mmCIF file of C-alpha atoms and ligand atoms in Angstrom:
data_model
loop_
_atom_site.group_PDB
_atom_site.id
_atom_site.type_symbol
_atom_site.label_atom_id
_atom_site.label_comp_id
_atom_site.label_asym_id
_atom_site.label_seq_id
_atom_site.Cartn_x
_atom_site.Cartn_y
_atom_site.Cartn_z
ATOM 1 C CA VAL A 1 -62.538 1.549 2.592
ATOM 2 C CA LEU A 2 -59.054 1.431 1.075
ATOM 3 C CA VAL A 3 -58.837 2.416 -2.592
ATOM 4 C CA ILE A 4 -55.701 1.229 -4.415
ATOM 5 C CA ASP A 5 -55.317 2.831 -7.836
ATOM 6 C CA ASP A 6 -52.434 4.519 -9.659
ATOM 7 C CA ASP A 7 -54.851 6.948 -11.323
ATOM 8 C CA ALA A 8 -55.352 9.983 -9.073
ATOM 9 C CA ALA A 9 -58.580 11.001 -10.828
ATOM 10 C CA MET A 10 -59.993 7.506 -10.245
ATOM 11 C CA ARG A 11 -59.119 7.650 -6.538
ATOM 12 C CA ALA A 12 -60.695 11.091 -6.238
ATOM 13 C CA LEU A 13 -63.885 9.847 -7.879
ATOM 14 C CA ALA A 14 -64.129 6.791 -5.626
ATOM 15 C CA LYS A 15 -63.410 8.952 -2.584
ATOM 16 C CA ARG A 16 -66.172 11.386 -3.523
ATOM 17 C CA TRP A 17 -68.733 8.589 -3.851
ATOM 18 C CA LEU A 18 -67.652 7.000 -0.582
ATOM 19 C CA GLU A 19 -67.643 10.247 1.342
ATOM 20 C CA SER A 20 -71.102 11.110 0.006
ATOM 21 C CA LYS A 21 -72.187 8.117 2.115
ATOM 22 C CA LYS A 22 -69.947 9.077 5.061
ATOM 23 C CA ILE A 23 -67.602 6.161 4.386
ATOM 24 C CA HIS A 24 -64.028 7.085 5.277
ATOM 25 C CA CYS A 25 -61.646 6.520 2.376
ATOM 26 C CA LEU A 26 -57.952 5.589 2.602
ATOM 27 C CA GLU A 27 -55.912 5.894 -0.583
ATOM 28 C CA ALA A 28 -52.874 4.119 -1.958
ATOM 29 C CA LYS A 29 -51.318 4.977 -5.307
ATOM 30 C CA ASN A 30 -49.755 1.583 -5.993
ATOM 31 C CA GLY A 31 -49.905 -2.031 -4.874
ATOM 32 C CA GLU A 32 -46.976 -1.899 -2.467
ATOM 33 C CA GLU A 33 -48.338 1.151 -0.707
ATOM 34 C CA GLY A 34 -51.740 -0.528 -0.567
ATOM 35 C CA VAL A 35 -50.384 -3.734 0.969
ATOM 36 C CA THR A 36 -48.413 -1.788 3.605
ATOM 37 C CA LEU A 37 -51.319 0.494 4.465
ATOM 38 C CA ALA A 38 -53.729 -2.446 4.683
ATOM 39 C CA ALA A 39 -51.386 -4.257 7.088
ATOM 40 C CA GLU A 40 -51.044 -1.143 9.265
ATOM 41 C CA ARG A 41 -54.720 -0.248 9.336
ATOM 42 C CA HIS A 42 -56.359 -3.671 8.943
ATOM 43 C CA GLU A 43 -58.524 -3.159 12.002
ATOM 44 C CA ASP A 44 -60.090 -0.049 10.460
ATOM 45 C CA ILE A 45 -60.534 -1.338 6.906
ATOM 46 C CA ASP A 46 -63.815 -3.072 6.020
ATOM 47 C CA ALA A 47 -63.223 -3.399 2.264
ATOM 48 C CA ILE A 48 -60.545 -2.823 -0.369
ATOM 49 C CA VAL A 49 -61.142 -1.547 -3.909
ATOM 50 C CA CYS A 50 -58.167 -2.495 -6.080
ATOM 51 C CA ASP A 51 -57.351 -1.505 -9.637
ATOM 52 C CA VAL A 52 -55.999 -4.205 -11.978
ATOM 53 C CA MET A 53 -53.676 -2.259 -14.206
ATOM 54 C CA MET A 54 -50.952 -0.669 -12.130
ATOM 55 C CA PRO A 55 -47.209 -0.360 -12.726
ATOM 56 C CA VAL A 56 -44.717 -2.575 -10.815
ATOM 57 C CA MET A 57 -47.227 -4.679 -8.894
ATOM 58 C CA ASP A 58 -50.521 -5.220 -10.702
ATOM 59 C CA GLY A 59 -53.881 -5.707 -8.992
ATOM 60 C CA PHE A 60 -53.652 -9.511 -8.954
ATOM 61 C CA ALA A 61 -50.200 -9.531 -7.375
ATOM 62 C CA THR A 62 -51.472 -6.967 -4.872
ATOM 63 C CA ILE A 63 -54.459 -9.116 -3.925
ATOM 64 C CA ALA A 64 -52.210 -12.177 -3.666
ATOM 65 C CA GLU A 65 -49.987 -10.240 -1.203
ATOM 66 C CA LEU A 66 -53.033 -9.146 0.815
ATOM 67 C CA LYS A 67 -54.164 -12.780 1.047
ATOM 68 C CA LYS A 68 -50.742 -13.893 2.322
ATOM 69 C CA ASN A 69 -50.979 -11.761 5.460
ATOM 70 C CA PRO A 70 -53.462 -13.268 7.962
ATOM 71 C CA ASP A 71 -54.313 -9.741 9.148
ATOM 72 C CA THR A 72 -55.477 -8.620 5.709
ATOM 73 C CA ALA A 73 -56.535 -11.940 4.168
ATOM 74 C CA MET A 74 -60.094 -11.642 5.458
ATOM 75 C CA ILE A 75 -60.736 -8.128 4.112
ATOM 76 C CA PRO A 76 -63.036 -8.432 1.062
ATOM 77 C CA VAL A 77 -61.539 -7.039 -2.162
ATOM 78 C CA ILE A 78 -63.420 -5.602 -5.123
ATOM 79 C CA VAL A 79 -61.334 -5.591 -8.326
ATOM 80 C CA LEU A 80 -61.599 -2.628 -10.657
ATOM 81 C CA THR A 81 -61.213 -3.956 -14.190
ATOM 82 C CA ALA A 82 -60.750 -2.055 -17.442
ATOM 83 C CA HIS A 83 -63.775 -2.422 -19.694
ATOM 84 C CA ALA A 84 -61.838 -3.907 -22.637
ATOM 85 C CA ASN A 85 -60.570 -7.061 -20.884
ATOM 86 C CA THR A 86 -63.219 -7.568 -18.240
ATOM 87 C CA GLU A 87 -63.799 -11.317 -18.597
ATOM 88 C CA GLY A 88 -60.188 -12.447 -18.274
ATOM 89 C CA ASP A 89 -59.586 -10.038 -15.400
ATOM 90 C CA VAL A 90 -62.683 -11.168 -13.523
ATOM 91 C CA VAL A 91 -61.541 -14.779 -13.785
ATOM 92 C CA LYS A 92 -58.042 -13.925 -12.539
ATOM 93 C CA GLY A 93 -59.466 -11.727 -9.796
ATOM 94 C CA VAL A 94 -61.676 -14.523 -8.491
ATOM 95 C CA GLU A 95 -58.743 -16.922 -8.691
ATOM 96 C CA VAL A 96 -56.561 -14.755 -6.440
ATOM 97 C CA GLY A 97 -59.401 -14.316 -3.949
ATOM 98 C CA ALA A 98 -61.321 -11.161 -4.865
ATOM 99 C CA LEU A 99 -64.909 -11.117 -3.612
ATOM 100 C CA ASP A 100 -66.404 -8.987 -6.378
ATOM 101 C CA HIS A 101 -65.529 -6.930 -9.448
ATOM 102 C CA LEU A 102 -66.503 -3.719 -11.129
ATOM 103 C CA ALA A 103 -65.688 -2.531 -14.666
ATOM 104 C CA LYS A 104 -64.411 0.980 -15.318
ATOM 105 C CA PRO A 105 -66.012 3.415 -15.910
ATOM 106 C CA PHE A 106 -68.347 2.418 -13.125
ATOM 107 C CA SER A 107 -71.706 3.727 -12.005
ATOM 108 C CA GLY A 108 -71.633 5.404 -8.602
ATOM 109 C CA PRO A 109 -74.683 3.629 -7.158
ATOM 110 C CA VAL A 110 -73.403 0.202 -8.296
ATOM 111 C CA PHE A 111 -69.979 0.988 -6.799
ATOM 112 C CA LEU A 112 -71.577 2.003 -3.495
ATOM 113 C CA ALA A 113 -73.900 -1.005 -3.416
ATOM 114 C CA LYS A 114 -70.953 -3.384 -3.883
ATOM 115 C CA VAL A 115 -68.781 -1.587 -1.347
ATOM 116 C CA ASN A 116 -71.621 -1.590 1.181
ATOM 117 C CA ALA A 117 -72.246 -5.303 0.717
ATOM 118 C CA ALA A 118 -68.530 -5.990 1.245
ATOM 119 C CA CYS A 119 -68.447 -3.803 4.373
ATOM 120 C CA THR A 120 -71.515 -5.489 5.872
ATOM 121 C CA ARG A 121 -69.959 -8.887 5.337
ATOM 122 C CA SER A 122 -66.671 -7.710 6.797
ATOM 123 C CA ARG A 123 -68.256 -6.381 9.965
ATOM 124 C CA ALA A 124 -70.293 -9.546 10.461
ATOM 125 C CA GLU A 125 -67.158 -11.670 10.091
ATOM 126 C CA ARG A 126 -65.215 -9.442 12.461
ATOM 127 C CA GLY A 127 -67.976 -9.854 15.074
ATOM 128 C CA LEU A 128 -67.946 -13.624 14.641
ATOM 129 C CA ARG A 129 -64.163 -13.810 14.929
ATOM 130 C CA LYS A 130 -64.259 -11.842 18.196
ATOM 131 C CA LYS A 131 -66.910 -14.177 19.596
ATOM 132 C CA LEU A 132 -64.919 -17.197 18.516
ATOM 133 C CA ILE A 133 -61.765 -15.934 20.240
ATOM 134 C CA LEU A 134 -63.761 -15.295 23.415
ATOM 135 C CA ALA A 135 -65.391 -18.726 23.228
ATOM 136 C CA GLU A 136 -62.017 -20.425 22.747
ATOM 137 C CA GLU A 137 -60.672 -18.537 25.725
ATOM 138 C CA THR A 138 -63.559 -19.438 28.043
ATOM 139 C CA ALA A 139 -63.141 -23.057 27.027
ATOM 140 C CA ARG A 140 -59.463 -23.001 28.112
ATOM 141 C CA ILE A 141 -59.275 -20.578 31.021
ATOM 142 C CA ASP A 142 -60.637 -20.722 34.545
ATOM 143 C CA ALA A 143 -62.739 -17.583 35.038
ATOM 144 C CA LEU A 144 -61.912 -17.057 38.733
ATOM 145 C CA THR A 145 -58.114 -17.338 38.640
ATOM 146 C CA GLY A 146 -57.244 -16.791 34.970
ATOM 147 C CA LEU A 147 -55.195 -20.003 35.061
ATOM 148 C CA LEU A 148 -55.725 -22.771 32.519
ATOM 149 C CA ASN A 149 -58.685 -24.946 33.483
ATOM 150 C CA ARG A 150 -59.154 -28.657 34.016
ATOM 151 C CA ARG A 151 -60.028 -29.244 30.374
ATOM 152 C CA SER A 152 -56.721 -27.666 29.351
ATOM 153 C CA PHE A 153 -54.935 -29.765 31.956
ATOM 154 C CA ASP A 154 -56.246 -33.016 30.474
ATOM 155 C CA GLN A 155 -55.223 -31.896 27.001
ATOM 156 C CA ARG A 156 -51.767 -30.689 28.065
ATOM 157 C CA LEU A 157 -51.119 -33.875 30.016
ATOM 158 C CA ARG A 158 -51.817 -35.949 26.898
ATOM 159 C CA GLU A 159 -49.466 -33.710 24.892
ATOM 160 C CA GLU A 160 -46.766 -33.957 27.534
ATOM 161 C CA ILE A 161 -47.000 -37.748 27.604
ATOM 162 C CA ALA A 162 -46.659 -37.841 23.806
ATOM 163 C CA PHE A 163 -43.618 -35.525 24.041
ATOM 164 C CA THR A 164 -42.036 -37.709 26.726
ATOM 165 C CA LYS A 165 -42.547 -40.875 24.680
ATOM 166 C CA ARG A 166 -40.963 -39.262 21.624
ATOM 167 C CA HIS A 167 -38.012 -37.558 23.308
ATOM 168 C CA LYS A 168 -37.484 -39.917 26.253
ATOM 169 C CA THR A 169 -37.280 -36.952 28.629
ATOM 170 C CA PRO A 170 -39.353 -37.233 31.808
ATOM 171 C CA PHE A 171 -41.737 -34.535 33.039
ATOM 172 C CA ALA A 172 -42.896 -33.763 36.550
ATOM 173 C CA LEU A 173 -46.438 -33.213 37.700
ATOM 174 C CA LEU A 174 -46.892 -31.028 40.771
ATOM 175 C CA LEU A 175 -50.334 -31.246 42.396
ATOM 176 C CA LEU A 176 -51.169 -28.631 45.009
ATOM 177 C CA ASP A 177 -53.945 -28.304 47.541
ATOM 178 C CA VAL A 178 -54.565 -25.200 49.671
ATOM 179 C CA ASP A 179 -54.085 -25.895 53.367
ATOM 180 C CA ARG A 180 -57.034 -25.472 55.730
ATOM 181 C CA PHE A 181 -58.982 -23.750 53.037
ATOM 182 C CA LYS A 182 -62.323 -24.685 54.549
ATOM 183 C CA SER A 183 -61.483 -22.574 57.577
ATOM 184 C CA VAL A 184 -60.996 -19.521 55.293
ATOM 185 C CA ASN A 185 -64.461 -20.067 53.852
ATOM 186 C CA ASP A 186 -65.988 -20.734 57.255
ATOM 187 C CA THR A 187 -64.332 -17.774 58.986
ATOM 188 C CA PHE A 188 -64.399 -15.118 56.275
ATOM 189 C CA GLY A 189 -67.015 -16.310 53.775
ATOM 190 C CA HIS A 190 -66.874 -17.686 50.271
ATOM 191 C CA GLU A 191 -65.941 -14.413 48.587
ATOM 192 C CA GLU A 192 -62.791 -14.127 50.652
ATOM 193 C CA GLY A 193 -62.206 -17.802 49.890
ATOM 194 C CA ASP A 194 -62.345 -16.955 46.204
ATOM 195 C CA ARG A 195 -59.849 -14.141 46.759
ATOM 196 C CA VAL A 196 -57.482 -16.619 48.405
ATOM 197 C CA LEU A 197 -57.664 -18.805 45.292
ATOM 198 C CA GLN A 198 -56.728 -15.759 43.194
ATOM 199 C CA HIS A 199 -53.904 -15.033 45.627
ATOM 200 C CA VAL A 200 -52.532 -18.567 45.159
ATOM 201 C CA ALA A 201 -52.850 -18.253 41.367
ATOM 202 C CA ALA A 202 -50.858 -14.991 41.425
ATOM 203 C CA ALA A 203 -48.145 -16.638 43.528
ATOM 204 C CA MET A 204 -47.988 -19.505 41.033
ATOM 205 C CA ARG A 205 -47.500 -17.057 38.150
ATOM 206 C CA ALA A 206 -44.677 -15.432 40.115
ATOM 207 C CA ALA A 207 -42.950 -18.681 41.084
ATOM 208 C CA ILE A 208 -43.380 -20.906 38.048
ATOM 209 C CA ARG A 209 -41.536 -20.532 34.740
ATOM 210 C CA GLU A 210 -43.555 -19.399 31.723
ATOM 211 C CA GLU A 211 -43.116 -22.673 29.834
ATOM 212 C CA ASP A 212 -44.428 -24.685 32.778
ATOM 213 C CA ALA A 213 -48.180 -24.452 32.511
ATOM 214 C CA CYS A 214 -50.190 -23.684 35.670
ATOM 215 C CA PHE A 215 -53.710 -25.001 36.034
ATOM 216 C CA ARG A 216 -56.628 -24.808 38.395
ATOM 217 C CA TYR A 217 -57.277 -28.497 38.666
ATOM 218 C CA GLY A 218 -60.579 -28.041 40.514
ATOM 219 C CA GLY A 219 -61.910 -26.444 43.705
ATOM 220 C CA GLU A 220 -58.860 -25.431 45.756
ATOM 221 C CA GLU A 221 -56.491 -27.760 43.925
ATOM 222 C CA PHE A 222 -53.906 -26.602 41.442
ATOM 223 C CA ALA A 223 -51.451 -28.343 39.151
ATOM 224 C CA VAL A 224 -48.226 -27.568 37.320
ATOM 225 C CA ILE A 225 -46.853 -29.642 34.458
ATOM 226 C CA LEU A 226 -43.080 -29.210 34.331
ATOM 227 C CA ARG A 227 -41.543 -30.182 31.024
ATOM 228 C CA ALA A 228 -38.172 -31.979 31.005
ATOM 229 C CA THR A 229 -38.011 -31.884 34.798
ATOM 230 C CA ASP A 230 -37.084 -34.616 37.293
ATOM 231 C CA LEU A 231 -38.626 -35.268 40.698
ATOM 232 C CA ALA A 232 -36.198 -32.986 42.549
ATOM 233 C CA GLY A 233 -36.879 -30.190 40.041
ATOM 234 C CA GLY A 234 -40.612 -30.562 40.619
ATOM 235 C CA VAL A 235 -40.129 -30.358 44.391
ATOM 236 C CA ARG A 236 -37.927 -27.264 43.925
ATOM 237 C CA ALA A 237 -40.647 -25.538 41.896
ATOM 238 C CA GLY A 238 -43.186 -26.299 44.631
ATOM 239 C CA ASP A 239 -40.816 -25.012 47.315
ATOM 240 C CA ARG A 240 -40.334 -21.829 45.316
ATOM 241 C CA LEU A 241 -44.102 -21.356 45.281
ATOM 242 C CA LEU A 242 -44.254 -21.904 49.045
ATOM 243 C CA GLY A 243 -41.506 -19.298 49.422
ATOM 244 C CA VAL A 244 -43.546 -16.757 47.471
ATOM 245 C CA LEU A 245 -46.694 -17.531 49.498
ATOM 246 C CA VAL A 246 -44.868 -17.198 52.819
ATOM 247 C CA GLY A 247 -43.268 -13.968 51.612
ATOM 248 C CA ARG A 248 -46.590 -12.332 50.834
ATOM 249 C CA PRO A 249 -49.274 -12.886 53.478
ATOM 250 C CA THR A 250 -52.793 -11.771 52.592
ATOM 251 C CA LEU A 251 -55.340 -9.664 54.475
ATOM 252 C CA LEU A 252 -58.729 -11.236 55.054
ATOM 253 C CA GLY A 253 -62.141 -10.111 56.274
ATOM 254 C CA PRO A 254 -63.416 -6.714 57.478
ATOM 255 C CA GLU A 255 -60.705 -6.591 60.139
ATOM 256 C CA ARG A 256 -58.035 -7.193 57.477
ATOM 257 C CA GLU A 257 -56.525 -10.041 59.459
ATOM 258 C CA VAL A 258 -53.078 -11.089 58.288
ATOM 259 C CA ARG A 259 -53.043 -14.689 57.078
ATOM 260 C CA THR A 260 -50.300 -16.683 55.463
ATOM 261 C CA ILE A 261 -51.791 -19.071 52.929
ATOM 262 C CA THR A 262 -49.854 -22.252 52.313
ATOM 263 C CA VAL A 263 -50.253 -25.267 50.075
ATOM 264 C CA SER A 264 -49.285 -28.908 50.292
ATOM 265 C CA GLY A 265 -47.946 -30.493 47.169
ATOM 266 C CA GLY A 266 -47.080 -33.854 45.706
ATOM 267 C CA VAL A 267 -44.771 -34.486 42.778
ATOM 268 C CA ALA A 268 -44.793 -37.513 40.497
ATOM 269 C CA LEU A 269 -42.638 -38.290 37.475
ATOM 270 C CA GLY A 270 -43.928 -39.138 34.028
ATOM 271 C CA THR A 271 -41.579 -41.250 31.920
ATOM 272 C CA ASP A 272 -41.965 -42.925 28.553
ATOM 273 C CA GLU A 273 -42.601 -46.156 30.452
ATOM 274 C CA ARG A 274 -44.809 -44.957 33.261
ATOM 275 C CA PHE A 275 -47.348 -42.155 32.829
ATOM 276 C CA ASP A 276 -50.888 -43.560 33.138
ATOM 277 C CA ASP A 277 -51.218 -43.249 36.907
ATOM 278 C CA ILE A 278 -49.240 -40.019 37.298
ATOM 279 C CA VAL A 279 -52.160 -38.018 38.744
ATOM 280 C CA THR A 280 -52.901 -40.744 41.310
ATOM 281 C CA ARG A 281 -49.214 -40.894 42.294
ATOM 282 C CA ALA A 282 -48.930 -37.102 42.662
ATOM 283 C CA ASP A 283 -52.143 -37.128 44.697
ATOM 284 C CA ALA A 284 -50.756 -39.829 47.009
ATOM 285 C CA ALA A 285 -47.567 -37.798 47.532
ATOM 286 C CA MET A 286 -49.666 -34.729 48.279
ATOM 287 C CA TYR A 287 -51.622 -36.695 50.841
ATOM 288 C CA ARG A 288 -48.355 -37.551 52.546
ATOM 289 C CA ALA A 289 -47.439 -33.849 52.602
ATOM 290 C CA LYS A 290 -50.735 -33.183 54.404
ATOM 291 C CA GLU A 291 -50.090 -36.012 56.857
ATOM 292 C CA ALA A 292 -46.588 -34.753 57.566
ATOM 293 C CA GLY A 293 -47.958 -31.381 58.701
ATOM 294 C CA ARG A 294 -48.876 -29.437 55.501
ATOM 295 C CA ALA A 295 -47.035 -26.435 53.957
ATOM 296 C CA ARG A 296 -44.558 -28.720 52.229
ATOM 297 C CA ILE A 297 -43.872 -30.472 48.944
ATOM 298 C CA VAL A 298 -43.272 -34.222 48.846
ATOM 299 C CA GLY A 299 -41.924 -36.239 45.949
ATOM 300 C CA GLU A 300 -43.242 -39.726 45.267
ATOM 301 C CA ASP A 301 -41.153 -42.679 46.508
HETATM 302 P P1 GH3 B 1 -56.657 -29.521 53.935
HETATM 303 O O1 GH3 B 1 -55.514 -28.751 54.501
HETATM 304 O O2 GH3 B 1 -56.709 -30.915 54.464
HETATM 305 O O3 GH3 B 1 -56.650 -29.506 52.460
HETATM 306 O O4 GH3 B 1 -57.978 -28.809 54.438
HETATM 307 P P2 GH3 B 1 -59.029 -28.041 53.544
HETATM 308 O O5 GH3 B 1 -59.939 -27.344 54.488
HETATM 309 O O6 GH3 B 1 -58.374 -27.204 52.538
HETATM 310 O O7 GH3 B 1 -59.682 -29.244 52.744
HETATM 311 P P3 GH3 B 1 -61.131 -29.627 52.371
HETATM 312 O O8 GH3 B 1 -61.036 -30.541 51.187
HETATM 313 O O9 GH3 B 1 -61.833 -30.138 53.557
HETATM 314 O O10 GH3 B 1 -61.824 -28.269 51.905
HETATM 315 C C1 GH3 B 1 -61.812 -27.773 50.632
HETATM 316 C C2 GH3 B 1 -62.880 -26.701 50.576
HETATM 317 O O11 GH3 B 1 -62.717 -25.899 49.402
HETATM 318 C C3 GH3 B 1 -64.272 -27.229 50.513
HETATM 319 C C4 GH3 B 1 -64.978 -26.328 49.505
HETATM 320 O O12 GH3 B 1 -66.113 -25.718 50.071
HETATM 321 C C5 GH3 B 1 -63.967 -25.297 49.158
HETATM 322 N N1 GH3 B 1 -63.990 -24.843 47.775
HETATM 323 C C6 GH3 B 1 -63.835 -25.602 46.666
HETATM 324 N N2 GH3 B 1 -63.913 -24.827 45.539
HETATM 325 C C7 GH3 B 1 -64.120 -23.539 45.959
HETATM 326 C C8 GH3 B 1 -64.263 -22.271 45.292
HETATM 327 O O13 GH3 B 1 -64.243 -22.165 44.065
HETATM 328 N N3 GH3 B 1 -64.439 -21.149 46.061
HETATM 329 C C9 GH3 B 1 -64.474 -21.241 47.409
HETATM 330 N N4 GH3 B 1 -64.621 -20.110 48.106
HETATM 331 N N5 GH3 B 1 -64.361 -22.422 48.085
HETATM 332 C C10 GH3 B 1 -64.176 -23.554 47.374
HETATM 333 MG MG1 MG B 2 -58.921 -30.379 48.530
HETATM 334 MG MG1 MG B 3 -57.283 -28.147 51.009
#
């Protein structure tokens, strides 16, 4: 719990009550110090107790600052009001986002009960936020390869089409399919097959620029959406990936057999006039790459 109060005796009193319940107490002697400390230690702070009357930056301004920073905005604040002007201060405190209030001089058990309630709420919210972040991530990311998943691909493709319509700059779609992947599964088993998919994903990360999003499109098929890129640029990106794959063969099975994994790829162009059938066109180009002998990237006609 962070206690912000310019009165040293007040801080000492609060600290004694908190520590009697084994709650660690951080202290700040004015609003600025409190805001800085809260930002630095936000992961450790479950609640903030903040005095109203302080020189330079009063309690309300302090709370307003805490609410501006997304890292500290969610930490519940209890305002410490002076007895004489409690009502007005409580109203202002609630208006700037305080959770609760306490009038000075306060009773220890009431203080602790309020602090405990704030801490419980804080920890529950922290747990929920963590779960939410994890849930958002599993919704976007393919668990095996760590690349963006099919759902993200559909979303990003819609965004890219909107961007292309607005800015009249084309984008390229590179669709990739692992060559003779069934034979990896059949010869070495599915687990080694999975490792090959991770190997391809790592090569994609190495070969493709950060702003060009890489996806696992499904099974052993991958995709790259290349913003503001023409057909030749899309083919170049695919060739770069092939270069990386050829440059780093992988070892498979108990005998650690050396295998070079390759992909075949097709590139299609999305323009502000033609975008609807881009996946079909890239797929057709990829099919031609397979027909022509695999391990190559073909642009659409
Ligand atoms: P081609 O060069 O023509 O693409 O030949 P291929 O063997 O790669 O093509 P095919 O489509 O016949 O085989 C794809 C195989 O990929 C079939 C399927 O069992 C396998 N596969 C799809 N998803 C996964 C996966 O997540 N893990 C593993 N291990 N195998 C997968
Ligand atoms: Mg396939
Ligand atoms: Mg394949």
